[in-house]
Amino acid sequence: MASRLDDLTQQRLEKLERIKNRGIDPYPRSYERTHTAEEAKELLKNNEDTGKTSPDTISIAGRIMAIRKMGKSSFLDLQDGSGKIQIIFTNTVLGDEASAELYKDLDIGDFIGVKGGLMRTRTGEPTIHVEKFVLLSKSLLPLPEKYHGLQDVDARHRQRYLDLISNQEVKDTFRMRSRIIASIRNYLNTNGFLEVETPVLQPSAGGALARPFITHHHSLDCDFYLRIALELHLKRLIVGGFDKVYELGRIFRNEGLSIKHNPEFTMLESYQAYADYKDVMDMLENMVSYVIKEISGNFKFNYGDNAIDFTPPWQRLDLRETILKYSGIDFLQFPDVVSLRNEMLRLNMEVDPAKDRGRLIDELLSAFVEPHLIQPTILYDYPLDMSPLAKKKPGYDNIVERFEAYVCGMELANAFSEINDPIDQRQRFVNQQRSRGKDEEQEVIDEDFLTAMAYGMPPTGGLGVGIDRLVMLLTNQQSIREVILFPQLREKE
C-alpha cells in the first residue's frame, strides 16, 4: 500500500509533467531579482516615511512556505535567504488562462519569481501584488508540517537543509556563527596576526594527545593522518620568521561523540613570538570580549540559567590549589601514577589502571573542578605530565606554563609558553612514549619539527580555542551538533 508521502510525491510528479507539457521549463537557468524580501519591506517602509504614494514595482524570488486562499485571491508566503514576505495573487494575473493553470500546479516548497507592486494590506502586512510570476524550481517532496516545523532532533541533524527551511532560529544560529568567526579574524588581523593554511594530510599525527584518522595515499603508497592539531606546522612558521600567525581550520580526532565532542571540529590556533602564557591570557580575554562586544553590544551573555559576564580580566586560579580545594588531593604530594591512583581509589573514584598520571590529574579536574567554573575562568600552571609541549615554570621541574580557559564547566581554550629548546622537546617526546607504551593517544616524535626547532625558535606563546564551543556559548546551545551544520552521526540501519 502506498504511503501518504508516496501519494503526495506522485501528485507533484503529475503536476511536473503537466507543466512540461505546456512548454514551460520547471527548472530555468536564472532569474533576475531586484530586491530580497527584507529589502522589499524596508523599501515599503521608506516610501511610507517619505510620503511616496505610487507603489514601486519590484522582482523577488523565493520558496513558497504557505498558501492561503481567500475568495478569488490567494495569499502566499515567499521565503528567501533574508526572510519572508507575503505576496497576493488576484485576477490581475490569474485572469490569464496560462497563468491560472500554472498557479494551480504550484505547491508549498516550490521556488517562484514574482514581479509586482509593493503595498500594505488592511491588516498592515507588507505585500507584493503579483503582476507576473515564473516557476523557478518544482519541489517533488512536501516540506515538514508548517506549524511545528521539523522537530525530530535526529532528522534535523541528518537533513539540515530541511531544518534550515523549517526553523528560522537555526538559520540565525549559523548566521551568528559566521559573524563570530568573522569577528575573530578581524581582531587577529587588526592586531598583526597573519592568517595561514597548513596541511590537513600529515605524515605523522602530532601536536595533541588524540587518536587520529588514517588514510592511504595511493600515488605515494604510504599512509597519512588527518591532522589532530594545527600546532606543529604553525610553530615551523615562527621558526621561519613570521612573528604572529594563526589558522582557523578543521581538525579530526578519532574519538567518541557527545554533546561537547564531534570527531571533526573547528579550532583556532595562534602563535606569537616573544610572548609567554601570561601575554596569551591577556590576548584571549581581549579577543573574546571584543567578539562578544561586536555581536551583542556588551560583554554579557546568557547560557542556560547562567548570566555570564566576559568583561576582562577573568578569574584566574592556580590549578594545583583549585584541585586541592575541591577534591582534597594535592597532586604534587603524589609524584607517581601508583600513589595518585591509590589516593583516588581512597576517594571511591573509578580509576582506569591504564591511565598515566597526567590523565588521572585530568580526571580530578573534570570531576571536581569543572562543574564550579561557571564564569569565565583561567586555570594556570599545569603538571608536566599533562603538557609535553609547554615550557617549564622557572623554579619547578614538574610544573609548566600552561593555562586552560573554562566557561560554564566547558573547556574553551588551551595555551602554553611554548618549548623552544629542541633538546628538551625531544626528551619530552621520548619520556611520554615510554610512559604510554603503545597507547594510540600519545604525542609522536615529529623529526622534521625537531629539526626546525634546532634552527632556533624564539620564545613563543601559543593558543588554541574551540570555535564550536565558543559558538555554543554565544548562541545558548547545549549541544555541539546545534552549531555544526553537518555533524557526524551514526549511520542508520
Short mmCIF file of C-alpha atoms in Angstrom, two decimals:
data_model
loop_
_atom_site.label_atom_id
_atom_site.label_comp_id
_atom_site.label_asym_id
_atom_site.label_seq_id
_atom_site.Cartn_x
_atom_site.Cartn_y
_atom_site.Cartn_z
CA MET A 1 0.00 0.00 0.00
CA ALA A 2 1.36 3.41 -0.97
CA SER A 3 2.12 5.79 1.90
CA ARG A 4 0.75 9.32 2.15
CA LEU A 5 4.22 10.60 1.22
CA ASP A 6 4.19 8.41 -1.89
CA ASP A 7 0.77 9.79 -2.85
CA LEU A 8 1.87 13.40 -2.39
CA THR A 9 5.05 12.80 -4.37
CA GLN A 10 3.05 11.20 -7.19
CA GLN A 11 0.71 14.20 -7.30
CA ARG A 12 3.69 16.53 -7.63
CA LEU A 13 5.21 14.40 -10.37
CA GLU A 14 1.93 14.63 -12.27
CA LYS A 15 1.95 18.42 -11.87
CA LEU A 16 5.54 18.50 -13.09
CA GLU A 17 4.54 16.55 -16.20
CA ARG A 18 1.64 18.92 -16.91
CA ILE A 19 3.95 21.91 -16.60
CA LYS A 20 6.42 20.39 -19.04
CA ASN A 21 3.60 19.54 -21.48
CA ARG A 22 2.65 23.22 -21.56
CA GLY A 23 6.14 24.03 -22.80
CA ILE A 24 7.34 25.52 -19.51
CA ASP A 25 10.82 24.75 -18.17
CA PRO A 26 10.26 23.93 -14.47
CA TYR A 27 13.96 24.41 -13.71
CA PRO A 28 15.13 27.55 -15.59
CA ARG A 29 18.72 28.73 -15.54
CA SER A 30 18.37 32.00 -13.63
CA TYR A 31 16.06 34.79 -12.50
CA GLU A 32 16.81 38.48 -12.23
CA ARG A 33 15.54 39.89 -8.96
CA THR A 34 15.73 43.49 -7.80
CA HIS A 35 15.20 43.01 -4.06
CA THR A 36 15.31 40.45 -1.27
CA ALA A 37 12.29 40.01 0.98
CA GLU A 38 13.79 42.18 3.70
CA GLU A 39 14.89 44.84 1.22
CA ALA A 40 11.36 44.95 -0.18
CA LYS A 41 9.87 45.51 3.28
CA GLU A 42 12.45 48.20 4.01
CA LEU A 43 11.68 49.93 0.71
CA LEU A 44 7.97 49.99 1.55
CA LYS A 45 8.69 51.48 4.98
CA ASN A 46 10.94 54.16 3.48
CA ASN A 47 8.25 55.06 0.95
CA GLU A 48 5.70 55.43 3.73
CA ASP A 49 8.09 57.51 5.84
CA THR A 50 8.77 59.89 2.93
CA GLY A 51 5.12 60.10 1.85
CA LYS A 52 5.55 58.39 -1.51
CA THR A 53 2.17 57.14 -2.72
CA SER A 54 2.86 55.42 -6.06
CA PRO A 55 3.84 51.77 -5.44
CA ASP A 56 7.25 50.50 -6.54
CA THR A 57 7.34 47.57 -8.95
CA ILE A 58 9.97 45.07 -7.87
CA SER A 59 11.07 41.50 -8.57
CA ILE A 60 11.81 38.97 -5.85
CA ALA A 61 12.28 35.20 -5.72
CA GLY A 62 11.98 32.56 -3.06
CA ARG A 63 10.37 29.38 -1.77
CA ILE A 64 6.61 29.13 -1.20
CA MET A 65 6.11 28.45 2.51
CA ALA A 66 2.33 28.85 2.84
CA ILE A 67 -0.74 29.23 0.60
CA ARG A 68 -3.98 30.79 1.88
CA LYS A 69 -6.98 31.16 -0.44
CA MET A 70 -9.45 33.93 0.37
CA GLY A 71 -12.28 34.23 -2.14
CA LYS A 72 -10.88 34.96 -5.57
CA SER A 73 -7.49 35.94 -4.14
CA SER A 74 -4.64 33.83 -2.85
CA PHE A 75 -2.01 34.89 -0.32
CA LEU A 76 1.35 33.13 -0.35
CA ASP A 77 4.34 33.45 1.97
CA LEU A 78 7.57 33.64 0.00
CA GLN A 79 10.86 32.95 1.80
CA ASP A 80 14.35 33.80 0.59
CA GLY A 81 17.68 33.95 2.40
CA SER A 82 16.76 37.21 4.14
CA GLY A 83 13.32 36.28 5.44
CA LYS A 84 9.66 36.08 4.40
CA ILE A 85 7.28 38.39 2.61
CA GLN A 86 3.62 37.97 1.70
CA ILE A 87 2.51 38.02 -1.94
CA ILE A 88 -1.04 38.19 -3.30
CA PHE A 89 -2.44 36.66 -6.48
CA THR A 90 -5.62 38.30 -7.84
CA ASN A 91 -7.33 38.48 -11.21
CA THR A 92 -4.55 40.83 -12.26
CA VAL A 93 -2.54 37.73 -13.04
CA LEU A 94 -4.94 34.80 -12.57
CA GLY A 95 -7.30 36.20 -15.19
CA ASP A 96 -4.83 34.92 -17.75
CA GLU A 97 -5.58 31.25 -18.53
CA ALA A 98 -1.93 30.15 -18.84
CA SER A 99 -1.00 31.84 -15.56
CA ALA A 100 -4.05 30.39 -13.82
CA GLU A 101 -3.13 26.87 -14.97
CA LEU A 102 0.46 27.27 -13.78
CA TYR A 103 -0.75 28.66 -10.46
CA LYS A 104 -2.93 25.57 -9.91
CA ASP A 105 0.17 23.39 -10.20
CA LEU A 106 2.15 25.28 -7.55
CA ASP A 107 2.87 23.61 -4.20
CA ILE A 108 4.38 24.62 -0.90
CA GLY A 109 8.12 24.16 -1.34
CA ASP A 110 8.25 25.38 -4.95
CA PHE A 111 10.55 28.27 -5.86
CA ILE A 112 8.97 31.08 -7.87
CA GLY A 113 9.98 34.52 -9.06
CA VAL A 114 7.38 37.31 -8.91
CA LYS A 115 7.14 40.85 -10.22
CA GLY A 116 4.63 43.29 -8.81
CA GLY A 117 3.85 46.40 -6.82
CA LEU A 118 4.58 46.89 -3.14
CA MET A 119 1.57 47.52 -0.92
CA ARG A 120 0.31 47.04 2.61
CA THR A 121 -2.87 45.04 3.32
CA ARG A 122 -5.68 46.21 5.60
CA THR A 123 -4.03 44.27 8.43
CA GLY A 124 -0.78 46.17 7.85
CA GLU A 125 1.15 43.27 6.27
CA PRO A 126 3.83 44.25 3.69
CA THR A 127 2.74 42.54 0.47
CA ILE A 128 3.63 42.28 -3.21
CA HIS A 129 0.67 42.42 -5.60
CA VAL A 130 1.78 39.91 -8.23
CA GLU A 131 1.65 41.05 -11.86
CA LYS A 132 3.88 38.33 -13.35
CA PHE A 133 5.36 35.15 -11.96
CA VAL A 134 7.56 32.29 -13.12
CA LEU A 135 8.29 28.84 -11.73
CA LEU A 136 11.97 28.50 -10.79
CA SER A 137 12.07 25.02 -9.25
CA LYS A 138 9.38 22.40 -8.74
CA SER A 139 9.60 20.69 -5.35
CA LEU A 140 8.84 16.98 -5.54
CA LEU A 141 8.75 16.25 -1.80
CA PRO A 142 6.48 18.01 0.72
CA LEU A 143 8.07 20.13 3.44
CA PRO A 144 7.61 19.32 7.15
CA GLU A 145 4.27 20.35 8.64
CA LYS A 146 4.24 24.15 8.62
CA TYR A 147 3.04 24.94 12.14
CA HIS A 148 5.56 22.85 14.02
CA GLY A 149 8.48 22.71 11.61
CA LEU A 150 10.97 19.88 11.75
CA GLN A 151 11.02 18.76 15.39
CA ASP A 152 12.76 15.37 15.40
CA VAL A 153 16.30 16.10 16.61
CA ASP A 154 17.93 13.26 14.69
CA ALA A 155 16.13 14.23 11.47
CA ARG A 156 17.11 17.87 11.98
CA HIS A 157 20.79 16.95 12.12
CA ARG A 158 20.67 14.43 9.27
CA GLN A 159 18.64 16.68 6.98
CA ARG A 160 19.99 20.07 7.91
CA TYR A 161 18.56 21.56 4.72
CA LEU A 162 15.04 20.85 5.99
CA ASP A 163 16.00 22.16 9.42
CA LEU A 164 17.11 25.46 7.86
CA ILE A 165 13.96 25.71 5.74
CA SER A 166 11.64 24.99 8.66
CA ASN A 167 13.30 26.63 11.66
CA GLN A 168 14.32 30.27 11.39
CA GLU A 169 16.16 30.16 14.74
CA VAL A 170 18.51 27.51 13.33
CA LYS A 171 19.35 29.80 10.43
CA ASP A 172 20.00 32.59 12.94
CA THR A 173 22.42 30.35 14.86
CA PHE A 174 24.56 29.73 11.81
CA ARG A 175 24.46 33.36 10.79
CA MET A 176 25.74 34.14 14.28
CA ARG A 177 28.48 31.53 13.86
CA SER A 178 29.62 33.27 10.69
CA ARG A 179 29.67 36.65 12.47
CA ILE A 180 31.67 35.22 15.38
CA ILE A 181 34.33 33.78 13.08
CA ALA A 182 34.50 36.99 11.04
CA SER A 183 34.94 38.99 14.25
CA ILE A 184 37.76 36.71 15.43
CA ARG A 185 39.53 37.16 12.11
CA ASN A 186 39.05 40.91 12.31
CA TYR A 187 40.56 41.07 15.80
CA LEU A 188 43.59 38.96 14.87
CA ASN A 189 44.21 40.71 11.56
CA THR A 190 43.95 44.11 13.23
CA ASN A 191 46.48 43.01 15.86
CA GLY A 192 49.15 42.00 13.39
CA PHE A 193 48.47 38.26 13.01
CA LEU A 194 48.85 36.62 9.61
CA GLU A 195 46.26 34.02 8.63
CA VAL A 196 47.84 30.92 7.08
CA GLU A 197 46.85 27.44 5.91
CA THR A 198 48.70 24.27 6.85
CA PRO A 199 48.34 20.64 5.67
CA VAL A 200 45.31 18.57 6.62
CA LEU A 201 47.04 15.35 5.49
CA GLN A 202 50.20 14.80 7.51
CA PRO A 203 52.83 12.02 7.61
CA SER A 204 52.55 11.88 11.43
CA ALA A 205 49.80 12.96 13.82
CA GLY A 206 51.28 15.37 16.34
CA GLY A 207 50.50 18.45 18.38
CA ALA A 208 47.98 16.82 20.74
CA LEU A 209 47.08 13.64 22.58
CA ALA A 210 44.40 12.11 20.39
CA ARG A 211 43.67 9.07 18.24
CA PRO A 212 43.98 10.04 14.56
CA PHE A 213 42.11 9.10 11.43
CA ILE A 214 44.33 7.26 8.95
CA THR A 215 44.09 7.34 5.17
CA HIS A 216 46.23 6.00 2.34
CA HIS A 217 47.83 7.98 -0.47
CA HIS A 218 47.81 5.64 -3.45
CA SER A 219 50.27 7.54 -5.64
CA LEU A 220 52.86 7.80 -2.87
CA ASP A 221 51.87 4.37 -1.49
CA CYS A 222 52.00 5.47 2.13
CA ASP A 223 49.64 6.24 4.98
CA PHE A 224 48.76 9.77 6.03
CA TYR A 225 46.93 11.10 9.06
CA LEU A 226 44.21 13.71 9.19
CA ARG A 227 45.62 16.37 11.46
CA ILE A 228 44.69 16.28 15.14
CA ALA A 229 46.08 19.76 15.79
CA LEU A 230 47.42 22.79 13.91
CA GLU A 231 50.31 23.38 16.27
CA LEU A 232 53.47 21.88 14.82
CA HIS A 233 53.22 23.41 11.36
CA LEU A 234 52.33 26.83 12.77
CA LYS A 235 55.40 26.76 15.01
CA ARG A 236 57.51 25.91 11.96
CA LEU A 237 56.33 29.26 10.59
CA ILE A 238 57.50 31.02 13.76
CA VAL A 239 60.89 29.41 13.14
CA GLY A 240 60.68 30.67 9.55
CA GLY A 241 60.35 34.29 10.64
CA PHE A 242 56.64 35.09 10.94
CA ASP A 243 56.15 36.72 14.35
CA LYS A 244 52.36 36.27 14.62
CA VAL A 245 50.40 33.57 12.80
CA TYR A 246 47.01 31.92 13.15
CA GLU A 247 44.84 29.36 11.44
CA LEU A 248 41.11 28.72 11.65
CA GLY A 249 40.75 25.18 10.45
CA ARG A 250 39.16 21.79 10.75
CA ILE A 251 40.91 19.13 12.80
CA PHE A 252 39.99 15.47 13.16
CA ARG A 253 40.09 13.18 16.19
CA ASN A 254 39.00 9.58 16.01
CA GLU A 255 37.19 9.63 19.33
CA GLY A 256 33.71 9.46 20.81
CA LEU A 257 30.67 11.60 20.08
CA SER A 258 28.87 13.60 22.74
CA ILE A 259 27.11 16.91 23.22
CA LYS A 260 30.58 18.50 23.57
CA HIS A 261 32.54 16.43 21.05
CA ASN A 262 32.39 15.90 17.30
CA PRO A 263 35.15 13.95 15.51
CA GLU A 264 35.55 16.81 13.03
CA PHE A 265 35.61 20.28 14.56
CA THR A 266 36.96 23.80 14.09
CA MET A 267 39.94 25.17 16.00
CA LEU A 268 41.65 28.50 16.15
CA GLU A 269 45.35 28.24 16.90
CA SER A 270 47.59 31.30 17.13
CA TYR A 271 51.28 31.71 17.88
CA GLN A 272 53.06 34.88 18.89
CA ALA A 273 56.83 35.26 19.06
CA TYR A 274 58.43 36.90 22.12
CA ALA A 275 55.34 36.22 24.25
CA ASP A 276 54.59 33.86 27.13
CA TYR A 277 51.40 32.36 28.54
CA LYS A 278 50.59 35.47 30.56
CA ASP A 279 50.63 37.56 27.39
CA VAL A 280 48.33 34.97 25.79
CA MET A 281 45.95 35.14 28.77
CA ASP A 282 45.51 38.86 28.14
CA MET A 283 45.15 38.30 24.41
CA LEU A 284 42.46 35.62 24.86
CA GLU A 285 40.44 37.79 27.24
CA ASN A 286 40.68 40.79 24.92
CA MET A 287 39.82 38.78 21.80
CA VAL A 288 36.76 37.02 23.25
CA SER A 289 35.44 40.20 24.88
CA TYR A 290 35.97 42.05 21.57
CA VAL A 291 33.98 39.41 19.70
CA ILE A 292 31.13 39.50 22.21
CA LYS A 293 31.00 43.30 22.18
CA GLU A 294 30.97 43.27 18.38
CA ILE A 295 27.99 40.93 18.10
CA SER A 296 25.91 41.94 21.11
CA GLY A 297 26.98 45.43 22.18
CA ASN A 298 28.12 44.39 25.68
CA PHE A 299 30.17 41.75 27.49
CA LYS A 300 27.29 39.73 28.90
CA PHE A 301 25.53 36.60 27.63
CA ASN A 302 23.02 34.12 28.98
CA TYR A 303 23.88 30.45 28.76
CA GLY A 304 21.16 28.18 30.08
CA ASP A 305 20.22 29.50 33.51
CA ASN A 306 23.51 31.38 33.93
CA ALA A 307 24.19 35.03 33.22
CA ILE A 308 27.81 35.10 32.02
CA ASP A 309 29.98 38.22 32.19
CA PHE A 310 33.00 38.15 29.88
CA THR A 311 34.33 41.53 30.99
CA PRO A 312 38.13 41.23 31.34
CA PRO A 313 40.06 40.45 33.45
CA TRP A 314 38.61 36.99 34.07
CA GLN A 315 39.03 34.97 37.25
CA ARG A 316 42.49 33.32 37.33
CA LEU A 317 43.11 30.27 39.53
CA ASP A 318 46.16 28.11 40.20
CA LEU A 319 45.33 24.57 39.03
CA ARG A 320 47.02 22.80 41.94
CA GLU A 321 45.31 24.94 44.57
CA THR A 322 41.93 24.60 42.87
CA ILE A 323 42.07 20.80 42.61
CA LEU A 324 43.16 20.63 46.24
CA LYS A 325 40.25 22.91 47.25
CA TYR A 326 37.56 20.81 45.57
CA SER A 327 38.98 17.26 45.77
CA GLY A 328 41.25 17.35 48.81
CA ILE A 329 44.14 15.97 46.69
CA ASP A 330 47.41 17.83 46.25
CA PHE A 331 48.80 16.16 43.15
CA LEU A 332 52.35 17.32 43.96
CA GLN A 333 52.21 15.09 47.04
CA PHE A 334 51.67 12.07 44.76
CA PRO A 335 54.57 12.21 42.29
CA ASP A 336 53.93 8.90 40.52
CA VAL A 337 50.94 7.22 38.94
CA VAL A 338 50.64 4.47 41.58
CA SER A 339 50.44 6.81 44.57
CA LEU A 340 47.97 9.12 42.82
CA ARG A 341 45.80 6.18 41.73
CA ASN A 342 45.69 4.84 45.26
CA GLU A 343 44.67 8.22 46.64
CA MET A 344 41.87 8.49 44.09
CA LEU A 345 40.71 4.96 44.97
CA ARG A 346 40.61 6.08 48.59
CA LEU A 347 38.02 8.68 47.49
CA ASN A 348 35.98 5.87 45.90
CA MET A 349 36.71 7.11 42.38
CA GLU A 350 36.68 4.68 39.49
CA VAL A 351 40.23 4.66 38.17
CA ASP A 352 41.34 3.19 34.85
CA PRO A 353 44.60 1.32 35.58
CA ALA A 354 45.82 2.02 32.03
CA LYS A 355 45.81 5.81 32.53
CA ASP A 356 49.03 7.63 33.33
CA ARG A 357 49.46 10.31 35.98
CA GLY A 358 48.65 13.19 33.63
CA ARG A 359 45.31 11.76 32.62
CA LEU A 360 44.46 10.94 36.24
CA ILE A 361 45.01 14.58 37.15
CA ASP A 362 42.78 15.50 34.21
CA GLU A 363 40.09 13.24 35.70
CA LEU A 364 40.35 15.11 39.01
CA LEU A 365 39.94 18.36 37.11
CA SER A 366 36.88 17.10 35.23
CA ALA A 367 35.17 15.51 38.21
CA PHE A 368 35.82 18.04 40.96
CA VAL A 369 36.68 21.41 39.42
CA GLU A 370 34.97 21.94 36.07
CA PRO A 371 31.40 21.99 37.49
CA HIS A 372 32.37 25.04 39.58
CA LEU A 373 33.82 27.05 36.67
CA ILE A 374 30.70 28.89 35.51
CA GLN A 375 32.00 32.41 34.95
CA PRO A 376 34.99 32.78 32.56
CA THR A 377 37.95 31.34 34.44
CA ILE A 378 41.60 30.72 33.62
CA LEU A 379 43.28 27.74 35.32
CA TYR A 380 47.06 28.03 35.11
CA ASP A 381 50.27 26.14 35.92
CA TYR A 382 49.72 22.53 34.90
CA PRO A 383 51.76 19.42 35.74
CA LEU A 384 54.43 18.43 33.26
CA ASP A 385 52.70 15.04 32.77
CA MET A 386 49.76 16.75 31.04
CA SER A 387 51.73 19.13 28.82
CA PRO A 388 54.57 17.77 26.66
CA LEU A 389 54.75 20.93 24.53
CA ALA A 390 54.80 23.57 27.30
CA LYS A 391 57.81 25.32 28.83
CA LYS A 392 58.65 24.58 32.48
CA LYS A 393 57.82 27.20 35.06
CA PRO A 394 61.01 28.75 36.47
CA GLY A 395 61.97 27.04 39.74
CA TYR A 396 59.85 23.94 39.06
CA ASP A 397 60.80 20.64 37.45
CA ASN A 398 57.26 19.28 37.23
CA ILE A 399 55.06 22.36 36.55
CA VAL A 400 54.72 24.05 33.18
CA GLU A 401 53.46 27.42 31.96
CA ARG A 402 50.12 26.33 30.61
CA PHE A 403 46.57 27.53 31.10
CA GLU A 404 43.10 26.46 30.11
CA ALA A 405 40.04 28.72 29.94
CA TYR A 406 36.65 27.47 31.13
CA VAL A 407 33.12 28.84 30.88
CA CYS A 408 30.01 27.05 32.21
CA GLY A 409 32.11 23.99 33.00
CA MET A 410 33.34 23.69 29.40
CA GLU A 411 36.94 23.97 28.30
CA LEU A 412 37.11 26.83 25.82
CA ALA A 413 40.83 27.39 25.26
CA ASN A 414 44.26 25.90 25.91
CA ALA A 415 47.56 27.80 25.83
CA PHE A 416 51.28 27.44 26.60
CA SER A 417 54.53 29.19 26.87
CA GLU A 418 55.92 27.04 24.08
CA ILE A 419 59.08 24.98 24.41
CA ASN A 420 61.81 26.38 22.20
CA ASP A 421 64.63 24.14 23.43
CA PRO A 422 64.90 21.32 20.84
CA ILE A 423 66.84 19.04 23.21
CA ASP A 424 64.22 19.42 25.95
CA GLN A 425 61.44 18.89 23.42
CA ARG A 426 62.94 15.66 22.09
CA GLN A 427 63.36 14.30 25.60
CA ARG A 428 59.74 15.16 26.46
CA PHE A 429 58.52 13.18 23.44
CA VAL A 430 60.73 10.21 24.35
CA ASN A 431 59.64 10.22 28.00
CA GLN A 432 55.99 10.35 27.05
CA GLN A 433 56.28 7.46 24.62
CA ARG A 434 57.96 5.38 27.30
CA SER A 435 55.24 6.15 29.83
CA ARG A 436 52.38 5.34 27.45
CA GLY A 437 53.80 2.39 25.55
CA LYS A 438 51.64 1.56 22.54
CA ASP A 439 48.80 3.85 23.55
CA GLU A 440 47.27 5.38 20.41
CA GLU A 441 46.68 8.68 22.22
CA GLN A 442 50.28 9.80 22.58
CA GLU A 443 52.45 12.57 21.22
CA VAL A 444 54.51 11.24 18.31
CA ILE A 445 58.08 12.29 17.59
CA ASP A 446 57.96 14.58 14.56
CA GLU A 447 61.57 14.63 13.39
CA ASP A 448 61.10 17.44 10.91
CA PHE A 449 59.55 19.61 13.62
CA LEU A 450 62.53 18.93 15.90
CA THR A 451 64.88 19.78 13.03
CA ALA A 452 63.05 23.07 12.54
CA MET A 453 63.40 23.86 16.25
CA ALA A 454 67.12 23.12 16.07
CA TYR A 455 67.49 26.09 13.72
CA GLY A 456 66.23 28.29 16.54
CA MET A 457 62.71 29.29 17.63
CA PRO A 458 62.12 32.50 19.60
CA PRO A 459 60.16 32.49 22.88
CA THR A 460 56.57 31.94 21.80
CA GLY A 461 53.09 31.98 23.29
CA GLY A 462 50.58 29.60 21.71
CA LEU A 463 46.79 29.48 21.95
CA GLY A 464 44.08 27.04 20.87
CA VAL A 465 40.37 27.95 21.01
CA GLY A 466 37.49 25.56 20.30
CA ILE A 467 35.37 27.58 17.89
CA ASP A 468 32.37 25.24 18.09
CA ARG A 469 32.24 25.54 21.87
CA LEU A 470 32.57 29.32 21.71
CA VAL A 471 29.65 29.40 19.29
CA MET A 472 27.68 27.11 21.62
CA LEU A 473 28.16 29.60 24.43
CA LEU A 474 27.32 32.69 22.42
CA THR A 475 24.20 31.16 20.83
CA ASN A 476 23.00 29.46 24.03
CA GLN A 477 23.13 25.93 22.59
CA GLN A 478 23.61 22.90 24.83
CA SER A 479 24.88 20.54 22.12
CA ILE A 480 27.77 20.92 19.70
CA ARG A 481 25.56 19.39 17.00
CA GLU A 482 23.42 22.52 17.05
CA VAL A 483 26.35 24.68 15.89
CA ILE A 484 27.88 22.36 13.27
CA LEU A 485 25.93 22.40 10.02
CA PHE A 486 26.55 18.73 9.27
CA PRO A 487 27.57 16.92 12.47
CA GLN A 488 28.88 13.37 12.45
CA LEU A 489 26.10 10.84 13.15
CA ARG A 490 25.89 7.10 13.29
CA GLU A 491 24.65 5.57 10.06
CA LYS A 492 21.02 4.49 10.13
CA GLU A 493 20.44 0.80 9.53
#
